PDB file of C-alpha atoms in Angstrom:
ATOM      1  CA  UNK S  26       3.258  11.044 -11.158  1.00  0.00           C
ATOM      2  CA  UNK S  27       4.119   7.259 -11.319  1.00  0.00           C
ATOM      3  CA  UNK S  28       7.261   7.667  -9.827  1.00  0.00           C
ATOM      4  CA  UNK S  29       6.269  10.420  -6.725  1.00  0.00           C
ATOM      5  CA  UNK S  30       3.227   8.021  -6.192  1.00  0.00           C
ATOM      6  CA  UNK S  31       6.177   5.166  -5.156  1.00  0.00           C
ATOM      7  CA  UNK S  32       8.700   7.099  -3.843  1.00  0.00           C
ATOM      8  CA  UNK S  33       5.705   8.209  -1.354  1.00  0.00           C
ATOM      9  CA  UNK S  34       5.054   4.887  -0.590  1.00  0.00           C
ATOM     10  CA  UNK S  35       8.956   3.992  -0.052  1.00  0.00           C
ATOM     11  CA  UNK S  36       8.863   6.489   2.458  1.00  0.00           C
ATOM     12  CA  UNK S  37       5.748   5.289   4.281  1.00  0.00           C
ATOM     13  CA  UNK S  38       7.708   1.667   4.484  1.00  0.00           C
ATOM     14  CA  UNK S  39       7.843   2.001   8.494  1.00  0.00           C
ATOM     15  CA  UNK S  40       4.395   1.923   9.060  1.00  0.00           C
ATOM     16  CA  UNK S  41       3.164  -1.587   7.905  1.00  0.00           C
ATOM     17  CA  UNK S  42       2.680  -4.975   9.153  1.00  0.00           C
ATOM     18  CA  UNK S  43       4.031  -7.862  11.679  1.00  0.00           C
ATOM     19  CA  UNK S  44       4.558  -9.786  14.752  1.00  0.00           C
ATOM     20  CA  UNK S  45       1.773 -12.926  13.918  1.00  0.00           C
ATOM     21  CA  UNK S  46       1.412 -13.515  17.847  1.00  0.00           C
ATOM     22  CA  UNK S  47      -1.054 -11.086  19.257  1.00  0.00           C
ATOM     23  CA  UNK S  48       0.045 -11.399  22.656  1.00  0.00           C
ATOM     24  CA  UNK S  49       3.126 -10.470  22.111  1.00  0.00           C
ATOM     25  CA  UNK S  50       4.536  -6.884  22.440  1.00  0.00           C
ATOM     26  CA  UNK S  51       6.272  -5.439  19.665  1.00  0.00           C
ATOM     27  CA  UNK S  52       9.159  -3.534  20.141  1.00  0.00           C
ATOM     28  CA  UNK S  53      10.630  -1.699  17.387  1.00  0.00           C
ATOM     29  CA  UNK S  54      14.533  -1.069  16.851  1.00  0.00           C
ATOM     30  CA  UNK S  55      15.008   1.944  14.643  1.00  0.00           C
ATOM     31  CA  UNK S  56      18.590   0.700  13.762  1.00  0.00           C
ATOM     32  CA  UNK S  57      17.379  -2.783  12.724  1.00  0.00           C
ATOM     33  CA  UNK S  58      15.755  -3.064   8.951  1.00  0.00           C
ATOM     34  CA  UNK S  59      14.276  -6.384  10.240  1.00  0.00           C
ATOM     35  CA  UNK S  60      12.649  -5.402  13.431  1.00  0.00           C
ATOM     36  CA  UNK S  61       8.768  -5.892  12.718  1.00  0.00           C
ATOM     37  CA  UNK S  62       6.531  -2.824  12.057  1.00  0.00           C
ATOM     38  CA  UNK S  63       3.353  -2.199  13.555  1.00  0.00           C
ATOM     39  CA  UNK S  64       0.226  -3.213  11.528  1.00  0.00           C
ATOM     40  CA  UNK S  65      -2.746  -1.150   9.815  1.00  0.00           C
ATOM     41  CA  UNK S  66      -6.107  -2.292  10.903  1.00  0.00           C
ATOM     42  CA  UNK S  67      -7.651  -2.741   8.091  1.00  0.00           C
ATOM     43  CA  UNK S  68     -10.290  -5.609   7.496  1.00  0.00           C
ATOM     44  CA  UNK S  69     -13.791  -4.470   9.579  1.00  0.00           C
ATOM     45  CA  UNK S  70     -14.382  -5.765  12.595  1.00  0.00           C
ATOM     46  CA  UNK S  71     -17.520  -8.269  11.082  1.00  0.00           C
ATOM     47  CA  UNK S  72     -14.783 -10.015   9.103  1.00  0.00           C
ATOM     48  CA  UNK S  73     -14.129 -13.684  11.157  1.00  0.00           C
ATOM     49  CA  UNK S  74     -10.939 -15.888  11.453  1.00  0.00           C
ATOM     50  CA  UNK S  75     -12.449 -18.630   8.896  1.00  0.00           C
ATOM     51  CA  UNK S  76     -15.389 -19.003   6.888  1.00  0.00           C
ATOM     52  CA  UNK S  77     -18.704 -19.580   9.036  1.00  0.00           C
ATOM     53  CA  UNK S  78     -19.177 -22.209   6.400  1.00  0.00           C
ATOM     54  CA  UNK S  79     -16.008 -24.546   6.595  1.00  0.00           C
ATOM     55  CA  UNK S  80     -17.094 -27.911   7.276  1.00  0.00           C
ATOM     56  CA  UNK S  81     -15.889 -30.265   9.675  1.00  0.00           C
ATOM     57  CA  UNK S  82     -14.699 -32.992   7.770  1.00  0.00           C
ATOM     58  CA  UNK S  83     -11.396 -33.231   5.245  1.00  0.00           C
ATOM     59  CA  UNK S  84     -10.546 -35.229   2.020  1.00  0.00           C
ATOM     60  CA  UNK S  85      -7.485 -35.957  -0.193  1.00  0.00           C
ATOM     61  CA  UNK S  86      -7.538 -34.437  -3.493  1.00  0.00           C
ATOM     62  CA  UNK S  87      -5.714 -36.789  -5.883  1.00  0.00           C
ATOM     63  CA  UNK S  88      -1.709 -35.642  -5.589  1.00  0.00           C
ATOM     64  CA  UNK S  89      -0.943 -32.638  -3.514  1.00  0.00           C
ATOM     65  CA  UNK S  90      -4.232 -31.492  -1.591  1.00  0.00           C
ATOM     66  CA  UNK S  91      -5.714 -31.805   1.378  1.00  0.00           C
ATOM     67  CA  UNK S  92      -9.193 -29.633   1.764  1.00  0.00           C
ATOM     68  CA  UNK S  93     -12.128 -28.827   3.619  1.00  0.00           C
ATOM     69  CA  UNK S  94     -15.608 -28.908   1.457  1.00  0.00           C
ATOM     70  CA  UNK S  95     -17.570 -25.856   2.418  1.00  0.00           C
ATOM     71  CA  UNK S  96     -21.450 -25.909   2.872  1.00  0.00           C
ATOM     72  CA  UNK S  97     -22.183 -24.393  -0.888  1.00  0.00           C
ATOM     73  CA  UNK S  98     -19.855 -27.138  -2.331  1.00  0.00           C
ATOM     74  CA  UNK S  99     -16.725 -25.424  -2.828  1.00  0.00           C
ATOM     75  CA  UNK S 100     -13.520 -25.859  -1.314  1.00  0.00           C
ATOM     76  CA  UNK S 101     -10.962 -24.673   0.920  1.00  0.00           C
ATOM     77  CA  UNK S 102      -7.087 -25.845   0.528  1.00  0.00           C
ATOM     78  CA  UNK S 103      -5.926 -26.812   4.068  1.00  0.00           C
ATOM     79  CA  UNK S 104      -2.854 -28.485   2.861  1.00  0.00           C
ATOM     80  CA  UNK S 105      -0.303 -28.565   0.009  1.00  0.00           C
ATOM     81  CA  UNK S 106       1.438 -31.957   0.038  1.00  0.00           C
ATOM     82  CA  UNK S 107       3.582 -32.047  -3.381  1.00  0.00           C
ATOM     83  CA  UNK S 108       7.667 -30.858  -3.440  1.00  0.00           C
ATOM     84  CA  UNK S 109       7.395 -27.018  -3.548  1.00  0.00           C
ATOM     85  CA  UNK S 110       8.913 -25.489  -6.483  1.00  0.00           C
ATOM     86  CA  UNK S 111       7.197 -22.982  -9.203  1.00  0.00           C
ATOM     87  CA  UNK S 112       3.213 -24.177  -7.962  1.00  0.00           C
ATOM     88  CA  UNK S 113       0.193 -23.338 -10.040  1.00  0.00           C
ATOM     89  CA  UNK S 114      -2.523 -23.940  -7.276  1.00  0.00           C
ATOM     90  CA  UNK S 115      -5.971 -25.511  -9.194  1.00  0.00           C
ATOM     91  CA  UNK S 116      -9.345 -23.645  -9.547  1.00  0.00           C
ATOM     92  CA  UNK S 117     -10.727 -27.023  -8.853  1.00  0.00           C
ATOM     93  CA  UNK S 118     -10.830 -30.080  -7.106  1.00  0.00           C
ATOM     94  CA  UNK S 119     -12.880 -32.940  -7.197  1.00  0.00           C
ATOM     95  CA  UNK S 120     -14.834 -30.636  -9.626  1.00  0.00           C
ATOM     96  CA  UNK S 121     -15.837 -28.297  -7.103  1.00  0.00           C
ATOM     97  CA  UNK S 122     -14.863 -24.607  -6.607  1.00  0.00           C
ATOM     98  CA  UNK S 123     -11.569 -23.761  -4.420  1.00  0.00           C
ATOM     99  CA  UNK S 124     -12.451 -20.457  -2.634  1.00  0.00           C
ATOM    100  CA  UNK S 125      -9.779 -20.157  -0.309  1.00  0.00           C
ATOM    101  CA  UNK S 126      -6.139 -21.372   0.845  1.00  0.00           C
ATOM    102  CA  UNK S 127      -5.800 -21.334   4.330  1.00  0.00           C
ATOM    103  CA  UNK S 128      -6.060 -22.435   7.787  1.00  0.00           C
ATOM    104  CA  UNK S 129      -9.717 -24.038   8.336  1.00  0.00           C
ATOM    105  CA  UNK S 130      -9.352 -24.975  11.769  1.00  0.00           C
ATOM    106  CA  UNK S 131      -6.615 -22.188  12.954  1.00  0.00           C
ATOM    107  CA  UNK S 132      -3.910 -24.690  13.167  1.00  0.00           C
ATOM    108  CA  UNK S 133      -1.619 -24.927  10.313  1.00  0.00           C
ATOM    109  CA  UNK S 134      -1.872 -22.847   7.475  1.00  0.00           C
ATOM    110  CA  UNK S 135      -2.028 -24.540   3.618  1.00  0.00           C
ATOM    111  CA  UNK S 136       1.545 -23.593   2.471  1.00  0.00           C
ATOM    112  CA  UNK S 137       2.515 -22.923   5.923  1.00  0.00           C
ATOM    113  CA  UNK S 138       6.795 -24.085   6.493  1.00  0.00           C
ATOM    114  CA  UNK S 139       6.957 -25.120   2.961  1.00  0.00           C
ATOM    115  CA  UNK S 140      10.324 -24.286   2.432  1.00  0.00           C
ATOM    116  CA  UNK S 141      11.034 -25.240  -0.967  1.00  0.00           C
ATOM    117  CA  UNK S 142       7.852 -23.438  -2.306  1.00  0.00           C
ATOM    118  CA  UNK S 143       9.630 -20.818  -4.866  1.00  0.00           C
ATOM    119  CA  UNK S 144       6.526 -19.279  -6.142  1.00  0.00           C
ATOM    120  CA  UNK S 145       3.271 -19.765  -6.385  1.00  0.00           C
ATOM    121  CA  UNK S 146       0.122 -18.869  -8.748  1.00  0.00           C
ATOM    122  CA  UNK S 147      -3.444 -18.250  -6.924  1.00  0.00           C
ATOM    123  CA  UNK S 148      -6.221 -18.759  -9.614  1.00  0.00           C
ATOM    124  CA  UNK S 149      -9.403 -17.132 -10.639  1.00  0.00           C
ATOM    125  CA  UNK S 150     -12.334 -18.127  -7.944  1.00  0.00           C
ATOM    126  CA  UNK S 151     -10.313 -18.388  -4.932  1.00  0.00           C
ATOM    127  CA  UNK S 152     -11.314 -14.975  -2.700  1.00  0.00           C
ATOM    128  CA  UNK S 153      -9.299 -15.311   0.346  1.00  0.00           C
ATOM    129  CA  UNK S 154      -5.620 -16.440   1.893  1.00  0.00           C
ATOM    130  CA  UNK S 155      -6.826 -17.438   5.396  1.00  0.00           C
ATOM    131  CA  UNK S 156      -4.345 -17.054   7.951  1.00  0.00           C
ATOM    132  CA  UNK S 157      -0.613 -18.430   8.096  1.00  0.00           C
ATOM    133  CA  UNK S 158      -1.215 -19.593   4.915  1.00  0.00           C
ATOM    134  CA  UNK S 159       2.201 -19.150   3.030  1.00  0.00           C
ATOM    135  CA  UNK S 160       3.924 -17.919   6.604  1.00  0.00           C
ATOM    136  CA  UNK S 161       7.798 -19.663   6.772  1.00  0.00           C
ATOM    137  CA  UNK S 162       7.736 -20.577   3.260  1.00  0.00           C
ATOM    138  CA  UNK S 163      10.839 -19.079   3.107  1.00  0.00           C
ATOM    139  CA  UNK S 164      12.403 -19.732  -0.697  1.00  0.00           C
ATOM    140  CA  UNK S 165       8.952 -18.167  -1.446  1.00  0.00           C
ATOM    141  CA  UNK S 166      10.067 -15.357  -4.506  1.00  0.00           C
ATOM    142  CA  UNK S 167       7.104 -14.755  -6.295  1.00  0.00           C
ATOM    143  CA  UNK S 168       3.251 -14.799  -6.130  1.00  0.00           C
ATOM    144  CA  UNK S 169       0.793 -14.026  -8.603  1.00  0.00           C
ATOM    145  CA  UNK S 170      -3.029 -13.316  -6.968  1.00  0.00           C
ATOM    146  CA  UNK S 171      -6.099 -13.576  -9.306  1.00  0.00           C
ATOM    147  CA  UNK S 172      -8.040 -10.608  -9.231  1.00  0.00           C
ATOM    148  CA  UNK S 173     -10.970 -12.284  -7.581  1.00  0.00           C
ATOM    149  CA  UNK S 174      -9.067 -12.571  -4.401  1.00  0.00           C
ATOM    150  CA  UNK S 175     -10.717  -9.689  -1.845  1.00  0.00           C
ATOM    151  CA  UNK S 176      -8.836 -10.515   1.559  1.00  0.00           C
ATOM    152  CA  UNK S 177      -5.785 -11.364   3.018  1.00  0.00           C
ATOM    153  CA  UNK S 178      -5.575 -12.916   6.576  1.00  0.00           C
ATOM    154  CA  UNK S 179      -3.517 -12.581   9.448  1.00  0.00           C
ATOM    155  CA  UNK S 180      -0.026 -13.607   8.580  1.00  0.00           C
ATOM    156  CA  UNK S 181      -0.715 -15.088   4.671  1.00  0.00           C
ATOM    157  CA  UNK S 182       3.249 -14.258   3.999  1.00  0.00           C
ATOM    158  CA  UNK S 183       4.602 -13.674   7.409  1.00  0.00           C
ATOM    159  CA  UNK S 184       8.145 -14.876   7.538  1.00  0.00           C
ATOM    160  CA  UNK S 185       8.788 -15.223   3.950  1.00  0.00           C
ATOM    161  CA  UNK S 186      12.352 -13.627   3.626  1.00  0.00           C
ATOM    162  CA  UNK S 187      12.790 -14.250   0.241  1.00  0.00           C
ATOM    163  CA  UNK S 188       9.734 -12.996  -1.256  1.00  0.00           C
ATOM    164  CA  UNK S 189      10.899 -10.058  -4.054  1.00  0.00           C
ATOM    165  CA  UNK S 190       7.295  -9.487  -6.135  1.00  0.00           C
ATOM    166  CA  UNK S 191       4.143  -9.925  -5.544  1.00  0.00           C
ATOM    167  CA  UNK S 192       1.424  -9.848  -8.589  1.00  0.00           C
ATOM    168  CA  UNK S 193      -2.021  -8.724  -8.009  1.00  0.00           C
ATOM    169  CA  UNK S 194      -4.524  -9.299 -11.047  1.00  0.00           C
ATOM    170  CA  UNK S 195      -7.394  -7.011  -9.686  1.00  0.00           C
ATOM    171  CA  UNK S 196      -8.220  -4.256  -7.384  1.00  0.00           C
ATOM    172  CA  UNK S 197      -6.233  -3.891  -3.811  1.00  0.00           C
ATOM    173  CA  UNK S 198      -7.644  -6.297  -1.347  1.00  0.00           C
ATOM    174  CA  UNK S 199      -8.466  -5.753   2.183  1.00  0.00           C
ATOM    175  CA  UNK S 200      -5.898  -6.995   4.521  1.00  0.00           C
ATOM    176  CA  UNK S 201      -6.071  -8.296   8.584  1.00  0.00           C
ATOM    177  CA  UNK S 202      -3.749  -6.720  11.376  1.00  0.00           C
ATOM    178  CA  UNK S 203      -0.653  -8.747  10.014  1.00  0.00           C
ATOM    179  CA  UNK S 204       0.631 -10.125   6.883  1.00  0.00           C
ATOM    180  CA  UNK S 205       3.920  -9.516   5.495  1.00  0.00           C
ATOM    181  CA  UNK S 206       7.113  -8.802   7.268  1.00  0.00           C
ATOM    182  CA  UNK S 207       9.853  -6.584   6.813  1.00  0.00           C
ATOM    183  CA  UNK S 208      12.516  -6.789   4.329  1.00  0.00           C
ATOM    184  CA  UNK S 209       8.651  -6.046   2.449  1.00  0.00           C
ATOM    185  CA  UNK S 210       8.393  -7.289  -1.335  1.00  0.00           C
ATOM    186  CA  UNK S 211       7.536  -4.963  -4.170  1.00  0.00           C
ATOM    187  CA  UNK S 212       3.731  -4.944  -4.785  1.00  0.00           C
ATOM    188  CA  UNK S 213       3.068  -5.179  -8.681  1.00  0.00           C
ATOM    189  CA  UNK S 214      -0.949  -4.199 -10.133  1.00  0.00           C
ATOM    190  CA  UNK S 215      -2.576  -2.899 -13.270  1.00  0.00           C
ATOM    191  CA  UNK S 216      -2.995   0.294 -13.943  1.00  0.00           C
ATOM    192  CA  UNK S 217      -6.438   1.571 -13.081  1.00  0.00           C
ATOM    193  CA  UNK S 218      -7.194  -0.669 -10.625  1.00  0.00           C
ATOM    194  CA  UNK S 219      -8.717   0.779  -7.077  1.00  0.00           C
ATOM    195  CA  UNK S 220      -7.423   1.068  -3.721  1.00  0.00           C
ATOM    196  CA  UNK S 221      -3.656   1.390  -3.843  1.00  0.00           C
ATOM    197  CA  UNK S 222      -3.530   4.073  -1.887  1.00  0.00           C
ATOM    198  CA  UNK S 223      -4.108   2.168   1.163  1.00  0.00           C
ATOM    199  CA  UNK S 224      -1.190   2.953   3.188  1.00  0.00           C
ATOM    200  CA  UNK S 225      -0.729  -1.003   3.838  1.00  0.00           C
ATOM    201  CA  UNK S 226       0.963  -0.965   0.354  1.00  0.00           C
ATOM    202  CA  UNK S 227       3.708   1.192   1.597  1.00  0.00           C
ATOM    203  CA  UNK S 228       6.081  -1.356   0.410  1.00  0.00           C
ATOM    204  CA  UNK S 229       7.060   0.055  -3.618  1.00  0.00           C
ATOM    205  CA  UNK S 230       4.558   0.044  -5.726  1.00  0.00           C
ATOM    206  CA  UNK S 231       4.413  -0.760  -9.618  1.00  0.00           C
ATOM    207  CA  UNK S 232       2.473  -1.204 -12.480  1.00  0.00           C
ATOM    208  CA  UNK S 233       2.589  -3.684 -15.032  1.00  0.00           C
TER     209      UNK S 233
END
């Protein structure tokens, strides 16, 4: 059942995910495996850009962070500073709670053009990749997601050529218009966990 479940999915490759700029057209060239594919809508339409609660001011974590201290004390990521490489992003900072890795002000995204970033390890208590987050890291092979992460933004992998696997710990996420791009990694997850059947995971599909 495993193995019709993916081959279904392999099949459904063509309808997922792309083109970051909204105001550009997307055309589609059947002959080219690296023309971008339309997205799924996914995410409801109450679902902002950023967190209401992202404050307006931004420290230095000691070594590789820059981040945004939300309202309720936690954090969001708004840049990685350090070399790249195998990263194991930190469940805190400061002592206080990162929630997301992203793109507070809709600029540049954390990760965003980090080109030596090989892979990289979200931990327990973040909940969302805000947009452009990892987009153009493009050694990017591997990411593992913590099961506590519920949404993915517009364009969290986008131009990430290289990417091969990516982990999830928990149950499928929700998803904005755009995320990945085509060639499309394979999407690893527990068994038993809900909602990947979503047609958005039409890239293959494994458990582990």
């Amino acid at each position: 059942m495993k193995k019709i479940l993916s081959l279904i999915f392999s099949i459904a490759l063509c309808v997922t995910l792309a083109a970051c700029n909204n105001n550009q057209a997307v055309n589609i060239d059947d002959n080219s495996e690296n023309s971008p594919l339309p997205a799924l809508p996914t995410v409801p339409e109450t679902v902002t850009d950023t967190p209401a609660d992202s404050s307006k001011s931004m420290d230095t974590a000691p070594g590789e962070y820059q981040f945004a201290v939300n309202s309720d004390n936690t954090v969001t990521i708004t840049k990685y500073t350090g070399e790249g490489g195998d990263v194991k992003i930190p469940a805190k900072i400061d002592g206080k709670k990162v929630i997301a890795i992203g793109n507070t002000f809709k600029e540049t995204g954390a990760f965003q053009g980090c080109t030596t970033l090989t892979s990289v390890i979200i931990p327990d208590g973040v909940t969302e990749i805000q947009d452009n987050a990892f987009q153009g890291c493009t050694s990017l092979k591997t990411v593992t997601i913590a099961a506590s992460v519920t949404l993915l933004r517009n364009c969290a992998f986008d131009d990430c050529p290289n990417l091969q696997s990516i982990y999830f710990e928990g149950d499928a996420p929700q998803t904005a218009n755009y995320v990945l791009n085509p060639p499309l990694p394979t999407i690893y997850y527990h068994e038993g966990a809900a909602g990947w059947t979503n047609l958005w995971y039409s890239c293959l599909t494994e458990t582990y």
